Short mmCIF file of C-alpha atoms in Angstrom, two decimals:
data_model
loop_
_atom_site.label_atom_id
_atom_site.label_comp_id
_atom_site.label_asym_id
_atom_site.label_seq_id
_atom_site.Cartn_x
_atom_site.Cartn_y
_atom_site.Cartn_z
CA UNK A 143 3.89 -3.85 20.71
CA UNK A 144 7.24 -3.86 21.69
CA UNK A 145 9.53 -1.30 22.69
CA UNK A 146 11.88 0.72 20.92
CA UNK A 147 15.49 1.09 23.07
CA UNK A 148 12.46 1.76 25.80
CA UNK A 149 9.87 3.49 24.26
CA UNK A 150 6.59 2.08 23.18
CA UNK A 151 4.67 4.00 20.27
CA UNK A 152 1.08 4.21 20.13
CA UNK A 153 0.99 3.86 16.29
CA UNK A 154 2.53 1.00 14.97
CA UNK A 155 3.00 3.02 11.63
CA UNK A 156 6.33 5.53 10.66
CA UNK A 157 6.17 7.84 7.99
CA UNK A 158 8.78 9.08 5.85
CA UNK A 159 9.06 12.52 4.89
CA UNK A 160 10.39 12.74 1.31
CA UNK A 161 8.70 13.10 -2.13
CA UNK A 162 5.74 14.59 -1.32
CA UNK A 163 4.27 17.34 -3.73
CA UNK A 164 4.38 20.24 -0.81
CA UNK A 165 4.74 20.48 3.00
CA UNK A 166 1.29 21.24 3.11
CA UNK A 167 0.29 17.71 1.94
CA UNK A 168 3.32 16.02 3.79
CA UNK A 169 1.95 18.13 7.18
CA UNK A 170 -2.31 16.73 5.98
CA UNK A 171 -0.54 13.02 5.41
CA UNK A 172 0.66 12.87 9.00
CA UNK A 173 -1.97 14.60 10.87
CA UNK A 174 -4.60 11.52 9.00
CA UNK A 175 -1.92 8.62 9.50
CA UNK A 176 -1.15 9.48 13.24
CA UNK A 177 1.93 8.19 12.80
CA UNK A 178 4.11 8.53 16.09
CA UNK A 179 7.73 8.68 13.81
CA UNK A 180 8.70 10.90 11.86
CA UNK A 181 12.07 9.17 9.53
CA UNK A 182 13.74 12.32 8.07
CA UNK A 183 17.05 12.81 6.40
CA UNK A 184 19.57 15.25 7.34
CA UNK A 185 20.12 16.03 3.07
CA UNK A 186 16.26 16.53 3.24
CA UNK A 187 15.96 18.57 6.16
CA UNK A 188 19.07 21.27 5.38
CA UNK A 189 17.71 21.42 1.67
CA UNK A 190 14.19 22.59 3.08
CA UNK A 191 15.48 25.00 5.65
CA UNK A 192 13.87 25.95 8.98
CA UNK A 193 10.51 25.81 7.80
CA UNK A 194 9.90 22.08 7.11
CA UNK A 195 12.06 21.91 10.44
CA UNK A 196 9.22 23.81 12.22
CA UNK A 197 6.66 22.17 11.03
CA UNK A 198 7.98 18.93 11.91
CA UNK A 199 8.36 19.88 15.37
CA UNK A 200 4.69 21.21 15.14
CA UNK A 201 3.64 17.84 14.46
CA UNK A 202 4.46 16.38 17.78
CA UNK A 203 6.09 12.97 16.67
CA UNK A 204 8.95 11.49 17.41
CA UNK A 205 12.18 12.00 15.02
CA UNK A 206 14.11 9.12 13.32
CA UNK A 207 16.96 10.69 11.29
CA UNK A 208 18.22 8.85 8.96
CA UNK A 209 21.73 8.39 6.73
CA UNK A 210 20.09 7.96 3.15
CA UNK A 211 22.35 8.26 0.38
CA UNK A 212 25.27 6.77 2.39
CA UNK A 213 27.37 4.36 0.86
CA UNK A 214 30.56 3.88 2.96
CA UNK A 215 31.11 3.54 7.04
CA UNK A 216 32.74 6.81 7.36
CA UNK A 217 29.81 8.62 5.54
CA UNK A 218 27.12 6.64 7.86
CA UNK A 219 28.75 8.16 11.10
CA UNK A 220 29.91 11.48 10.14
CA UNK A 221 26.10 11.80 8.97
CA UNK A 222 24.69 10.06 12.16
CA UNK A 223 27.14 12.84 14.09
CA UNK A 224 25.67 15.50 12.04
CA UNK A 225 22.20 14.21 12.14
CA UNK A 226 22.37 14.38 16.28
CA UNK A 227 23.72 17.70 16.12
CA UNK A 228 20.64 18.95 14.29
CA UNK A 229 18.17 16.94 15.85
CA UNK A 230 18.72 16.45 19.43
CA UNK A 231 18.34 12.51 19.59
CA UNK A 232 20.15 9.80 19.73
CA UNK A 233 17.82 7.51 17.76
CA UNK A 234 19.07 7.07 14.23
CA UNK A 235 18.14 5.11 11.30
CA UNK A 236 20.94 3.38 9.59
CA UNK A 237 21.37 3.09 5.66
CA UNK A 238 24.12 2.07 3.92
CA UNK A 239 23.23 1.61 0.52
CA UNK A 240 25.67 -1.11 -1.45
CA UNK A 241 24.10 -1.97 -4.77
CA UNK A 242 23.12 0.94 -6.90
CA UNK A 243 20.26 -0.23 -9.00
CA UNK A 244 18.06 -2.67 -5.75
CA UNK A 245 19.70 0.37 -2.69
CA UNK A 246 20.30 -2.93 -1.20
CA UNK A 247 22.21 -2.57 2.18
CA UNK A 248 25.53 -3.25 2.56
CA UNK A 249 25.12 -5.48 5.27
CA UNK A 250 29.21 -5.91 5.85
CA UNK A 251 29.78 -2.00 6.02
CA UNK A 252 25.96 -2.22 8.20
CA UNK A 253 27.45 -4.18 11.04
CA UNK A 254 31.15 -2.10 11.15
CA UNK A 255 28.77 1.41 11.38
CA UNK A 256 26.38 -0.04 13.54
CA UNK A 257 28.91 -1.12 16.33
CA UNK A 258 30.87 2.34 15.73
CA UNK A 259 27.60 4.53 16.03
CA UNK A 260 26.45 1.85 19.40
CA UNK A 261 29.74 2.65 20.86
CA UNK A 262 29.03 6.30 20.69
CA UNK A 263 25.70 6.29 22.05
CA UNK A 264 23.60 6.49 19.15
CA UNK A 265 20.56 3.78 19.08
CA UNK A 266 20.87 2.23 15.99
CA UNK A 267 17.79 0.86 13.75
CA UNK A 268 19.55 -0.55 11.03
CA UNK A 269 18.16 -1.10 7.14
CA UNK A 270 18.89 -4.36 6.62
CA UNK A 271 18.06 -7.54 4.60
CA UNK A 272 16.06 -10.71 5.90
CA UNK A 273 19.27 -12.74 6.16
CA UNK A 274 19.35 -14.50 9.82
CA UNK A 275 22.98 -14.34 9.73
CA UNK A 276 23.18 -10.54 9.30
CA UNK A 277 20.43 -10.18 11.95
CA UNK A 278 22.72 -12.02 14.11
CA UNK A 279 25.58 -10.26 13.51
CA UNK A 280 23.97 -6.45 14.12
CA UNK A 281 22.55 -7.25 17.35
CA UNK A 282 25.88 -8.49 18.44
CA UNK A 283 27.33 -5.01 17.25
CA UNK A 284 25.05 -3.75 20.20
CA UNK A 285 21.63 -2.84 17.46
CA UNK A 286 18.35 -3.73 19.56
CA UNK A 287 15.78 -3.53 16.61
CA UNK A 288 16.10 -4.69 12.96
CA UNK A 289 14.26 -3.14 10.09
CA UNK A 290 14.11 -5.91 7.32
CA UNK A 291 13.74 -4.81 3.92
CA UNK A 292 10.23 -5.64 2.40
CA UNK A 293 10.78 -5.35 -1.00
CA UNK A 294 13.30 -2.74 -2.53
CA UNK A 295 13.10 0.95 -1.88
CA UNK A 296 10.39 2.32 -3.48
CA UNK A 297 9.26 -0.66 -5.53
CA UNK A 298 6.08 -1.43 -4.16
CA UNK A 299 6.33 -4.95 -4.51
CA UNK A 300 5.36 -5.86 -0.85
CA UNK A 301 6.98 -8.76 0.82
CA UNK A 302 8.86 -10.64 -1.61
CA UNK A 303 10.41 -13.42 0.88
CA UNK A 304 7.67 -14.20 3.33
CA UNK A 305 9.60 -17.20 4.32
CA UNK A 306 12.61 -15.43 5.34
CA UNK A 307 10.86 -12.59 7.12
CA UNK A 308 8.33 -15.86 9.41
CA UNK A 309 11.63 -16.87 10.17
CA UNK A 310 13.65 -13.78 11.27
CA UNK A 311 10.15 -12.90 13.44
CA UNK A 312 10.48 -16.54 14.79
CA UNK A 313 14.42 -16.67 15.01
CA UNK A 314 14.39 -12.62 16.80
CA UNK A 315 11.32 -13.50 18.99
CA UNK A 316 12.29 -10.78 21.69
CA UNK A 317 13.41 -8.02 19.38
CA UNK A 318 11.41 -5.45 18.08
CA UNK A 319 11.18 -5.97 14.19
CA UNK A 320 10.16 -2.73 11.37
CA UNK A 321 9.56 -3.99 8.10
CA UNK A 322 11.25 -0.92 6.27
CA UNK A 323 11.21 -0.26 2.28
CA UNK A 324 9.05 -2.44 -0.46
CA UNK A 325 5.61 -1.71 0.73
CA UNK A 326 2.61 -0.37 -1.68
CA UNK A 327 -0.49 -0.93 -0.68
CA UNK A 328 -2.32 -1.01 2.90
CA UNK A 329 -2.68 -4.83 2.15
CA UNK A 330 1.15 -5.11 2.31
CA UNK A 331 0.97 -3.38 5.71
CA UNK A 332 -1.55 -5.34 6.99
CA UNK A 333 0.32 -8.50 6.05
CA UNK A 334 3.77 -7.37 7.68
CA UNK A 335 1.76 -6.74 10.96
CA UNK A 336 0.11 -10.15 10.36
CA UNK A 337 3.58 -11.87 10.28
CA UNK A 338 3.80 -10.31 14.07
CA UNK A 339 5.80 -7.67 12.93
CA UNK A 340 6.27 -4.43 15.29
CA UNK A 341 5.54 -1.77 12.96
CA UNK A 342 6.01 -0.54 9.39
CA UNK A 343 7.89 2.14 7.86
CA UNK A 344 6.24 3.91 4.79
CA UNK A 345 7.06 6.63 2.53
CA UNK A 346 6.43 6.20 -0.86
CA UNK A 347 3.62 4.26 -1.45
CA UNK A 348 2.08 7.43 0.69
CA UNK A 349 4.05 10.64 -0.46
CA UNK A 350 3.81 9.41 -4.33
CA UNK A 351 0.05 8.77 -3.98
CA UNK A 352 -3.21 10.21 -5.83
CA UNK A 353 -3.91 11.47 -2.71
CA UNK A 354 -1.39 10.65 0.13
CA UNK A 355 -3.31 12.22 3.10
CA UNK A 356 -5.85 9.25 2.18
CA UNK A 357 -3.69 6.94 1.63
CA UNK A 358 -1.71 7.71 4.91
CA UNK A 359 -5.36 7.05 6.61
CA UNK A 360 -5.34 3.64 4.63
CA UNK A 361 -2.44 2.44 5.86
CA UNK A 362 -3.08 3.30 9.65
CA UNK A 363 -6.17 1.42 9.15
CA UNK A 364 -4.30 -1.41 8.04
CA UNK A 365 -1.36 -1.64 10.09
CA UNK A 366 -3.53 -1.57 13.12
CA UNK A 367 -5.55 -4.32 12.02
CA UNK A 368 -2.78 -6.41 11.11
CA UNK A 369 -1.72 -6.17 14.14
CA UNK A 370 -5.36 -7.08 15.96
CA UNK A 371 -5.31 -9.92 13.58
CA UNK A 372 -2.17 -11.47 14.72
CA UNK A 373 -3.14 -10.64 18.23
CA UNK A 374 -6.06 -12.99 17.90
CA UNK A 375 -4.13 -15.81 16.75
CA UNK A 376 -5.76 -16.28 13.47
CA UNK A 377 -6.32 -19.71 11.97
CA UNK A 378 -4.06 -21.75 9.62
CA UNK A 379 -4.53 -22.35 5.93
CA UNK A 380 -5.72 -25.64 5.30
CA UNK A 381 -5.86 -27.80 1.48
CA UNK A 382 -9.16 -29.18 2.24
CA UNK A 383 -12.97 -27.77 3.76
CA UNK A 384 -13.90 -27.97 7.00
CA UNK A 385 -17.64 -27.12 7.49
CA UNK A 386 -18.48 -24.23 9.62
CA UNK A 387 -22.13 -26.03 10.58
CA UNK A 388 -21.76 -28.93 12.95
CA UNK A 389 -23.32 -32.50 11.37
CA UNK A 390 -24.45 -33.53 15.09
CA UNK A 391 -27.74 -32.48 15.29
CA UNK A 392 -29.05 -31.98 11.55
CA UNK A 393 -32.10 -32.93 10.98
CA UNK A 394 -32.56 -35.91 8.45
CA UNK A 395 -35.68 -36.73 6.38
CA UNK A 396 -36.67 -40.03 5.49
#
């Protein structure tokens, strides 16, 4: 796995930290996924008070803030400001939502906040689309990882552009790559790490479970062996058979 502006997580899952029916369950969810980050927003985390706060800090994982609900530069950085302030790091997950209905990203407004927020310090893992060009553009604006949507927030739809995703994992060899938003089931997981991607940000599909603590186990299962599975260099599809028993050497009756 690669590293994140330096450091390298032992979990290739992140957890969100919305939606769930109680702390208690969000606190259970973690402690099965062993997820190493923790994504929480800065709405989320004044609304809930010093408690969730606490407990959060009790769970020994590292802290991604993000700027959810952010819809114009200024917003994105006065929140990313605010979010350091109340969080101590300078790690920061960028939203900037653009379309209402999809919360696709805004990817013009993306690149002017990400350059702003790399120019003060912050390290910047941007929400973003699978467009190349885009990818291109935030690196140049000083971003060292990309987070590629999946599918929309909180769909559940998985990986709707495989294509486009092989090819920003082919075209970004050397950067570290998060599928973020879209994913539903553990299968989807397991397929984004099979792509060769770094790790995989989940929220919903967990916190809006039957039973998220088990499905947080689930998806730790999965992600990890996606990623063994693309570590072994798995076959390719093929249109036709190919028999698994060698002819050489069958016996033959006349």
């Amino acid at each position: 796995m690669k590293a994140f502006y330096g450091t390298k997580l032992p979990n290739p899952l992140m957890l969100g930290t919305a939606q769930y029916p109680s702390p208690a369950i969000l606190e259970q969810s973690f402690r099965k996924s062993s997820a190493a980050v923790a994504t929480v927003s800065l709405r989320r985390e004044s609304g809930a008070g010093q408690t969730f706060w606490q407990m959060i800090q009790d769970l020994g994982v590292l802290i991604l803030p993000n700027t959810a609900g952010c819809h114009t530069v200024k917003e994105a950085v006065t929140t990313s400001h605010m979010a350091h302030e109340v969080f101590g790091t300078r790690w920061i997950k960028l939203e900037l939502i653009g379309h209402t209905d999809s919360l696709q990203p805004d990817v013009f407004q993306l690149v002017e906040a990400a350059r702003i927020l790399t120019e003060d310090g912050f390290q910047v893992f941007p929400y973003t689309t699978d467009d190349l060009i885009v990818g291109e553009r935030l690196l140049g604006a000083g971003c060292e990882v990309l987070m590629p949507w999946g599918a929309p927030i909180g769909s559940g739809r998985g990986l709707n552009n495989e294509y486009a995703l092989r090819a920003m994992r082919a075209e970004f060899a050397d950067v570290p790559l998060v599928i973020d938003a879209g994913i539903g089931l553990p299968s989807h997981a397991a397929r984004a790490m099979e792509l060769g991607y770094d790790a995989v940000l989940v929220n919903t599909a967990v916190a809006r479970a039957g039973d998220p603590a088990m499905m947080a186990r689930a998806m730790v299962r999965a992600v990890k062996a996606g990623q063994l599975a693309y570590q072994a260099d798995p076959i390719e599809a093929r249109d036709m058979a190919e028999p698994s028993t060698p002819v050489i050497g069958k016996a033959f009756l006349s």
